[in-house]
mmCIF file of C-alpha atoms in Angstrom:
data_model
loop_
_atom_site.group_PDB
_atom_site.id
_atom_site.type_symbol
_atom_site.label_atom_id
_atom_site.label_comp_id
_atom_site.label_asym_id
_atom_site.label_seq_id
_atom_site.Cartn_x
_atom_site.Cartn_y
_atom_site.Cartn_z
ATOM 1 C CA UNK D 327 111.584 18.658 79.683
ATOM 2 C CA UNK D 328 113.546 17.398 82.216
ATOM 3 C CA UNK D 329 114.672 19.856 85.101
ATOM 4 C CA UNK D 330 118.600 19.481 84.835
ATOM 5 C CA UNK D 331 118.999 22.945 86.979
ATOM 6 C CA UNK D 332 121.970 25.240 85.946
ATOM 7 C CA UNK D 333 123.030 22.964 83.391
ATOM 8 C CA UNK D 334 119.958 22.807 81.359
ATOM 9 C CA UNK D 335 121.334 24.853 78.433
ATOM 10 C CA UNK D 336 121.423 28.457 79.836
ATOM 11 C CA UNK D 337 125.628 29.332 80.048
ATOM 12 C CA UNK D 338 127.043 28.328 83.097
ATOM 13 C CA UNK D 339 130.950 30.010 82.054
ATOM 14 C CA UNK D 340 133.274 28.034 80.347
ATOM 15 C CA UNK D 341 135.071 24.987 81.953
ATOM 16 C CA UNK D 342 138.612 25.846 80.319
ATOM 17 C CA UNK D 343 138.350 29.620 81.779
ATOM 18 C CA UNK D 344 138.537 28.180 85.572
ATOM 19 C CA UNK D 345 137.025 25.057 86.518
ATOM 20 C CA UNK D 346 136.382 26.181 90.008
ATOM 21 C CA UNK D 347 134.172 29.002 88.796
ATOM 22 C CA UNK D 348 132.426 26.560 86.471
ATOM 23 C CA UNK D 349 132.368 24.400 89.130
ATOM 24 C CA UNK D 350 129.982 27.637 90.929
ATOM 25 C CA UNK D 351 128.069 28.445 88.423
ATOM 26 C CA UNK D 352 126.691 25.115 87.970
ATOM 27 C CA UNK D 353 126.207 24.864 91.339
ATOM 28 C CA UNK D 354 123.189 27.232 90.915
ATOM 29 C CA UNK D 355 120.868 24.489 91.622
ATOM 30 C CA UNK D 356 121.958 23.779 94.749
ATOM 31 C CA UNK D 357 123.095 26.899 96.277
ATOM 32 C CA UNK D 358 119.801 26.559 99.372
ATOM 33 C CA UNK D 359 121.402 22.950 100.349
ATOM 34 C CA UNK D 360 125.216 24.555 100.160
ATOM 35 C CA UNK D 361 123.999 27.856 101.918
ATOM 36 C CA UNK D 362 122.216 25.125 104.655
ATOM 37 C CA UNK D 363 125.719 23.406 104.584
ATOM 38 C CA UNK D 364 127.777 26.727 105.535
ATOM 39 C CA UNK D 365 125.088 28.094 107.905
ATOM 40 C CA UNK D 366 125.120 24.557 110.058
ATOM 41 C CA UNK D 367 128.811 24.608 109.804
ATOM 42 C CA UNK D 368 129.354 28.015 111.054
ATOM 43 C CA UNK D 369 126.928 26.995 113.644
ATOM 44 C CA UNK D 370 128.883 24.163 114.571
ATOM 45 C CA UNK D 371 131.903 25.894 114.647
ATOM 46 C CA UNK D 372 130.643 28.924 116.629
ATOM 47 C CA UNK D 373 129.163 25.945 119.335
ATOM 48 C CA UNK D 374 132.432 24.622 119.604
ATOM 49 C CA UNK D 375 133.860 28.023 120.603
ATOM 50 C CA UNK D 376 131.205 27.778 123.479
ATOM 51 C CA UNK D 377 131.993 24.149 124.504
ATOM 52 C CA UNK D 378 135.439 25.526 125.374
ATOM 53 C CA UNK D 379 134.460 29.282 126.637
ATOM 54 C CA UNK D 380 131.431 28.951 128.526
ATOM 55 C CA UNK D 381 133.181 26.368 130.995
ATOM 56 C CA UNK D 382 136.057 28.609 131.338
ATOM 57 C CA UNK D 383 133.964 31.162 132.257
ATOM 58 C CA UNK D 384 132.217 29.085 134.719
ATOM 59 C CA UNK D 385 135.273 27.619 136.177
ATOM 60 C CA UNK D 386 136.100 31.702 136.621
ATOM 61 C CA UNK D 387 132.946 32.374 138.218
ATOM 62 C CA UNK D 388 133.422 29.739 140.815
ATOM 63 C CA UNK D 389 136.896 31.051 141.479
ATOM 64 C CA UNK D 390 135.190 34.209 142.039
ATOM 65 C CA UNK D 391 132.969 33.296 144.048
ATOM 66 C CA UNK D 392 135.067 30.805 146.390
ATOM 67 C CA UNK D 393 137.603 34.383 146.799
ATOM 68 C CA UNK D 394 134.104 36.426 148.007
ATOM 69 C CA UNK D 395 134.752 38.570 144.985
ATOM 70 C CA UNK D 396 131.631 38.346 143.189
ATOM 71 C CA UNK D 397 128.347 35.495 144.365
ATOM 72 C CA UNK D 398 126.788 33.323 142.606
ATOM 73 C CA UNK D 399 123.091 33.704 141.668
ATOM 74 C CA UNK D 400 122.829 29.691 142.953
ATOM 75 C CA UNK D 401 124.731 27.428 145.333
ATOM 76 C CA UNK D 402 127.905 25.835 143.352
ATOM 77 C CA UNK D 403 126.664 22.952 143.412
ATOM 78 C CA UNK D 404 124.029 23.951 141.779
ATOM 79 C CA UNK D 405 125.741 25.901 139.640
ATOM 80 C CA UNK D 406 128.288 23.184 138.188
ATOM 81 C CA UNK D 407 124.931 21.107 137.424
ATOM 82 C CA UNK D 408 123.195 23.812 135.183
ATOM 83 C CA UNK D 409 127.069 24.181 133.572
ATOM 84 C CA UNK D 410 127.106 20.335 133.196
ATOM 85 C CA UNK D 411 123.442 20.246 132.104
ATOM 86 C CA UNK D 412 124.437 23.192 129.261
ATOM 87 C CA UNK D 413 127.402 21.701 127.814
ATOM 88 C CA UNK D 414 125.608 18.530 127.262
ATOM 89 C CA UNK D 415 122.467 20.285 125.420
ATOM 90 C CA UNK D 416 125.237 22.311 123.434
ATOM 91 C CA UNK D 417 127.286 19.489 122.365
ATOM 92 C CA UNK D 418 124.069 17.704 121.174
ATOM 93 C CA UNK D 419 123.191 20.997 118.837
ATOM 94 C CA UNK D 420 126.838 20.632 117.892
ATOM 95 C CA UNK D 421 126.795 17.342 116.861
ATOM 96 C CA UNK D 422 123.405 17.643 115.342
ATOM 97 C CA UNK D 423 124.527 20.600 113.004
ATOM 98 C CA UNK D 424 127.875 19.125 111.968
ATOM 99 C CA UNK D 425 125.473 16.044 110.545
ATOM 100 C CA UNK D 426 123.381 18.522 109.246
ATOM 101 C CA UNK D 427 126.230 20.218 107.466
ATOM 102 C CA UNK D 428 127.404 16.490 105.925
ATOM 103 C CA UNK D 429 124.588 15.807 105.070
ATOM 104 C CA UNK D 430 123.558 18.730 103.241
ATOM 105 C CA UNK D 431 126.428 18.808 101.355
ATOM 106 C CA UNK D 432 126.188 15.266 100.391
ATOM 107 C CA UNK D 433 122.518 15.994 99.107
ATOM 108 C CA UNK D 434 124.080 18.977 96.857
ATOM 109 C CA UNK D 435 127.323 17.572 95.586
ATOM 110 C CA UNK D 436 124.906 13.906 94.784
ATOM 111 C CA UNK D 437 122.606 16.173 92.885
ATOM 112 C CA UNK D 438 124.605 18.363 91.130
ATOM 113 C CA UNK D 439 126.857 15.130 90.488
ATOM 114 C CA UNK D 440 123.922 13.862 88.418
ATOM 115 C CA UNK D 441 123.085 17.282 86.823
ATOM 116 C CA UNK D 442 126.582 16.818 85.306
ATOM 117 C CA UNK D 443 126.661 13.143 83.663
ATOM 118 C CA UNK D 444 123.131 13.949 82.694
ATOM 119 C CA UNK D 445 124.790 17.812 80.942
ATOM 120 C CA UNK D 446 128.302 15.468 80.013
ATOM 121 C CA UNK D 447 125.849 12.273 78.291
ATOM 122 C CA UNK D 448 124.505 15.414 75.956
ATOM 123 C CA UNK D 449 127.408 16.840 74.860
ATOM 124 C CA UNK D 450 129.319 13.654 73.911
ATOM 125 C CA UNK D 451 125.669 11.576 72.384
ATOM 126 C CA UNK D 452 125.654 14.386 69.206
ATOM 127 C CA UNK D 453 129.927 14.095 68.832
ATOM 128 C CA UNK D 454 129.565 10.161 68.391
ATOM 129 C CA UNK D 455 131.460 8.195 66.878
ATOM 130 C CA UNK D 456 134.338 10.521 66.372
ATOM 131 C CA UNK D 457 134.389 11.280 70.034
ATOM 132 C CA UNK D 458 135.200 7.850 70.487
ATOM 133 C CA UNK D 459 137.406 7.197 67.842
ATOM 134 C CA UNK D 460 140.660 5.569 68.844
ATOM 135 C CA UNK D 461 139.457 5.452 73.051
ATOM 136 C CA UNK D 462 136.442 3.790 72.463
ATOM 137 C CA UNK D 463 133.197 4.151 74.234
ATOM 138 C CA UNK D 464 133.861 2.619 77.268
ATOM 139 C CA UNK D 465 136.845 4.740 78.206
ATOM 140 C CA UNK D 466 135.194 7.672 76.953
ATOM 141 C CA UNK D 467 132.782 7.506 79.689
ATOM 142 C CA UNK D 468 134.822 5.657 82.252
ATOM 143 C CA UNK D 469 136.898 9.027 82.511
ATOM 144 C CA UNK D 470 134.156 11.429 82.268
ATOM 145 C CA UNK D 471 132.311 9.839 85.081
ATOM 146 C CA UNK D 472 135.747 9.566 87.187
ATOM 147 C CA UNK D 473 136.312 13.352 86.658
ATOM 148 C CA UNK D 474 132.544 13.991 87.588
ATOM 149 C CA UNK D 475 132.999 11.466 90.978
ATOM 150 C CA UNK D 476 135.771 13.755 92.073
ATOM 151 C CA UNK D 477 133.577 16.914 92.410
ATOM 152 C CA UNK D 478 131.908 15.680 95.210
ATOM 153 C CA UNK D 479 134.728 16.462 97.313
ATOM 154 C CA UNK D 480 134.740 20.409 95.939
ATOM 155 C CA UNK D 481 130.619 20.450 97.136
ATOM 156 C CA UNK D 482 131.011 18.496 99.832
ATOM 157 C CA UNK D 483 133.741 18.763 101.314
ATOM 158 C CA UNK D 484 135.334 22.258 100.079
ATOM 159 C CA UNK D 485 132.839 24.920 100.203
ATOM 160 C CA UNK D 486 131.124 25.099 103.140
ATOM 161 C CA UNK D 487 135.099 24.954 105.042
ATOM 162 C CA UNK D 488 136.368 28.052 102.591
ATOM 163 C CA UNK D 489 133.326 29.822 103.226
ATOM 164 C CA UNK D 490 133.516 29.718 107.063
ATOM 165 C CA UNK D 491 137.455 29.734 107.085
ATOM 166 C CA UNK D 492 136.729 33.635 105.384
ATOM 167 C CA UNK D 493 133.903 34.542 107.526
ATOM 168 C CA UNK D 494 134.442 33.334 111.010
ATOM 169 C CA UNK D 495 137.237 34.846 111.819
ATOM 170 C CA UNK D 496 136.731 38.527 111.542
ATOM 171 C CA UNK D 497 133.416 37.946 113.064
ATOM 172 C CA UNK D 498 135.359 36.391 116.179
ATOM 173 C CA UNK D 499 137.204 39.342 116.560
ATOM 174 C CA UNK D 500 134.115 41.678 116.336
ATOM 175 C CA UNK D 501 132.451 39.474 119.019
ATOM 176 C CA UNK D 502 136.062 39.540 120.799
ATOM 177 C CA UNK D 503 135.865 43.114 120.616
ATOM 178 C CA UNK D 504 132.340 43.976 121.741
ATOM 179 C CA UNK D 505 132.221 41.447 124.758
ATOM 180 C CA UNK D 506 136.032 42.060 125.816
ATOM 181 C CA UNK D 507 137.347 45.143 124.637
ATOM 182 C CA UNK D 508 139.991 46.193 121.401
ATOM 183 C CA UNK D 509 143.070 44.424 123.791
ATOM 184 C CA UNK D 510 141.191 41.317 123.428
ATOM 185 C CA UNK D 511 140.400 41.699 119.974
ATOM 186 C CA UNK D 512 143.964 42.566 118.934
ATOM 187 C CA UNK D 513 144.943 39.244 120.756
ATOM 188 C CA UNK D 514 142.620 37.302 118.916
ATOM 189 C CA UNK D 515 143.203 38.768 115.528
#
């Protein structure tokens, strides 16, 4: 025994029923390094929010305090440094988690790429020779491998965007709407 994951025999749904859901279900061995992939994209996403929020709110609070309405806790001077000093940190953490999320899903879709020529090389080894009859070997595999190559771009490159395109989004109006107010909210849905 070789660990081949979800595709080591036990029924991962059938491939002419909906490849995308095949595509899922043997995924199973990967789902930590996918779930890693959509958590550091959400994160990423969420941080670019901030890159574009927090110094609108700071260029506010200046205004603010420049019209007497409100003081700031430090001098502005001060003040624009520790803004300065946070967007850099949070655009590191950005660009830290979107090459976490690339890389993660690289890892997966790599893995689960091999899980699949390894579950493909079974299948076709018992049909052989009539498999091959009239394509020969060579093609046989050429196009089996091609089709496999072009999942990487459904782990990789597919999920963890879906995933976040669904979930963000309503949680950005909850956050709208707790920090802000339903007006707000309604704006941003």
């Amino acid at each position: 025994g070789q660990d081949r994951g979800a595709l080591d025999g036990s029924p991962v749904g059938d491939p002419d029923r909906g490849q995308g859901r095949w595509l899922l279900g043997a995924a199973r061995s990967a789902t930590g390094r996918l779930a890693a992939s959509i958590a550091a994209r959400a994160g990423n996403l969420t941080l670019g929010a901030a890159l574009l929020a927090f110094p609108a709110w700071a260029v506010g609070a200046l205004a603010l305090d420049r019209a007497g309405v409100a003081a700031l806790p430090v001098s502005p001077g001060a003040f624009v440094g520790v803004v300065l000093a946070a967007v850099l940190v949070v655009a590191l953490v950005k660009a830290g988690l979107r090459y976490a999320e690339q890389l993660l899903g690289h890892l997966a879709a790599f893995r689960l790429m091999g899980e699949l020529r390894v579950w493909m090389l079974d299948r076709l080894a018992p049909q052989a020779p009539a498999v091959t009859e009239g394509a020969g070997a060579g093609r046989v595999l050429t196009v089996a491998h091609r089709d496999i190559d072009r999942v990487e771009v459904f782990f990789a490159h597919t999920i963890a965007p879906v995933v976040t395109a669904a979930l963000l989004p309503p949680v950005a109006v909850a956050v709208a709407w707790a920090a802000a107010g339903p007006a707000v909210a309604i704006v941003l849905a």
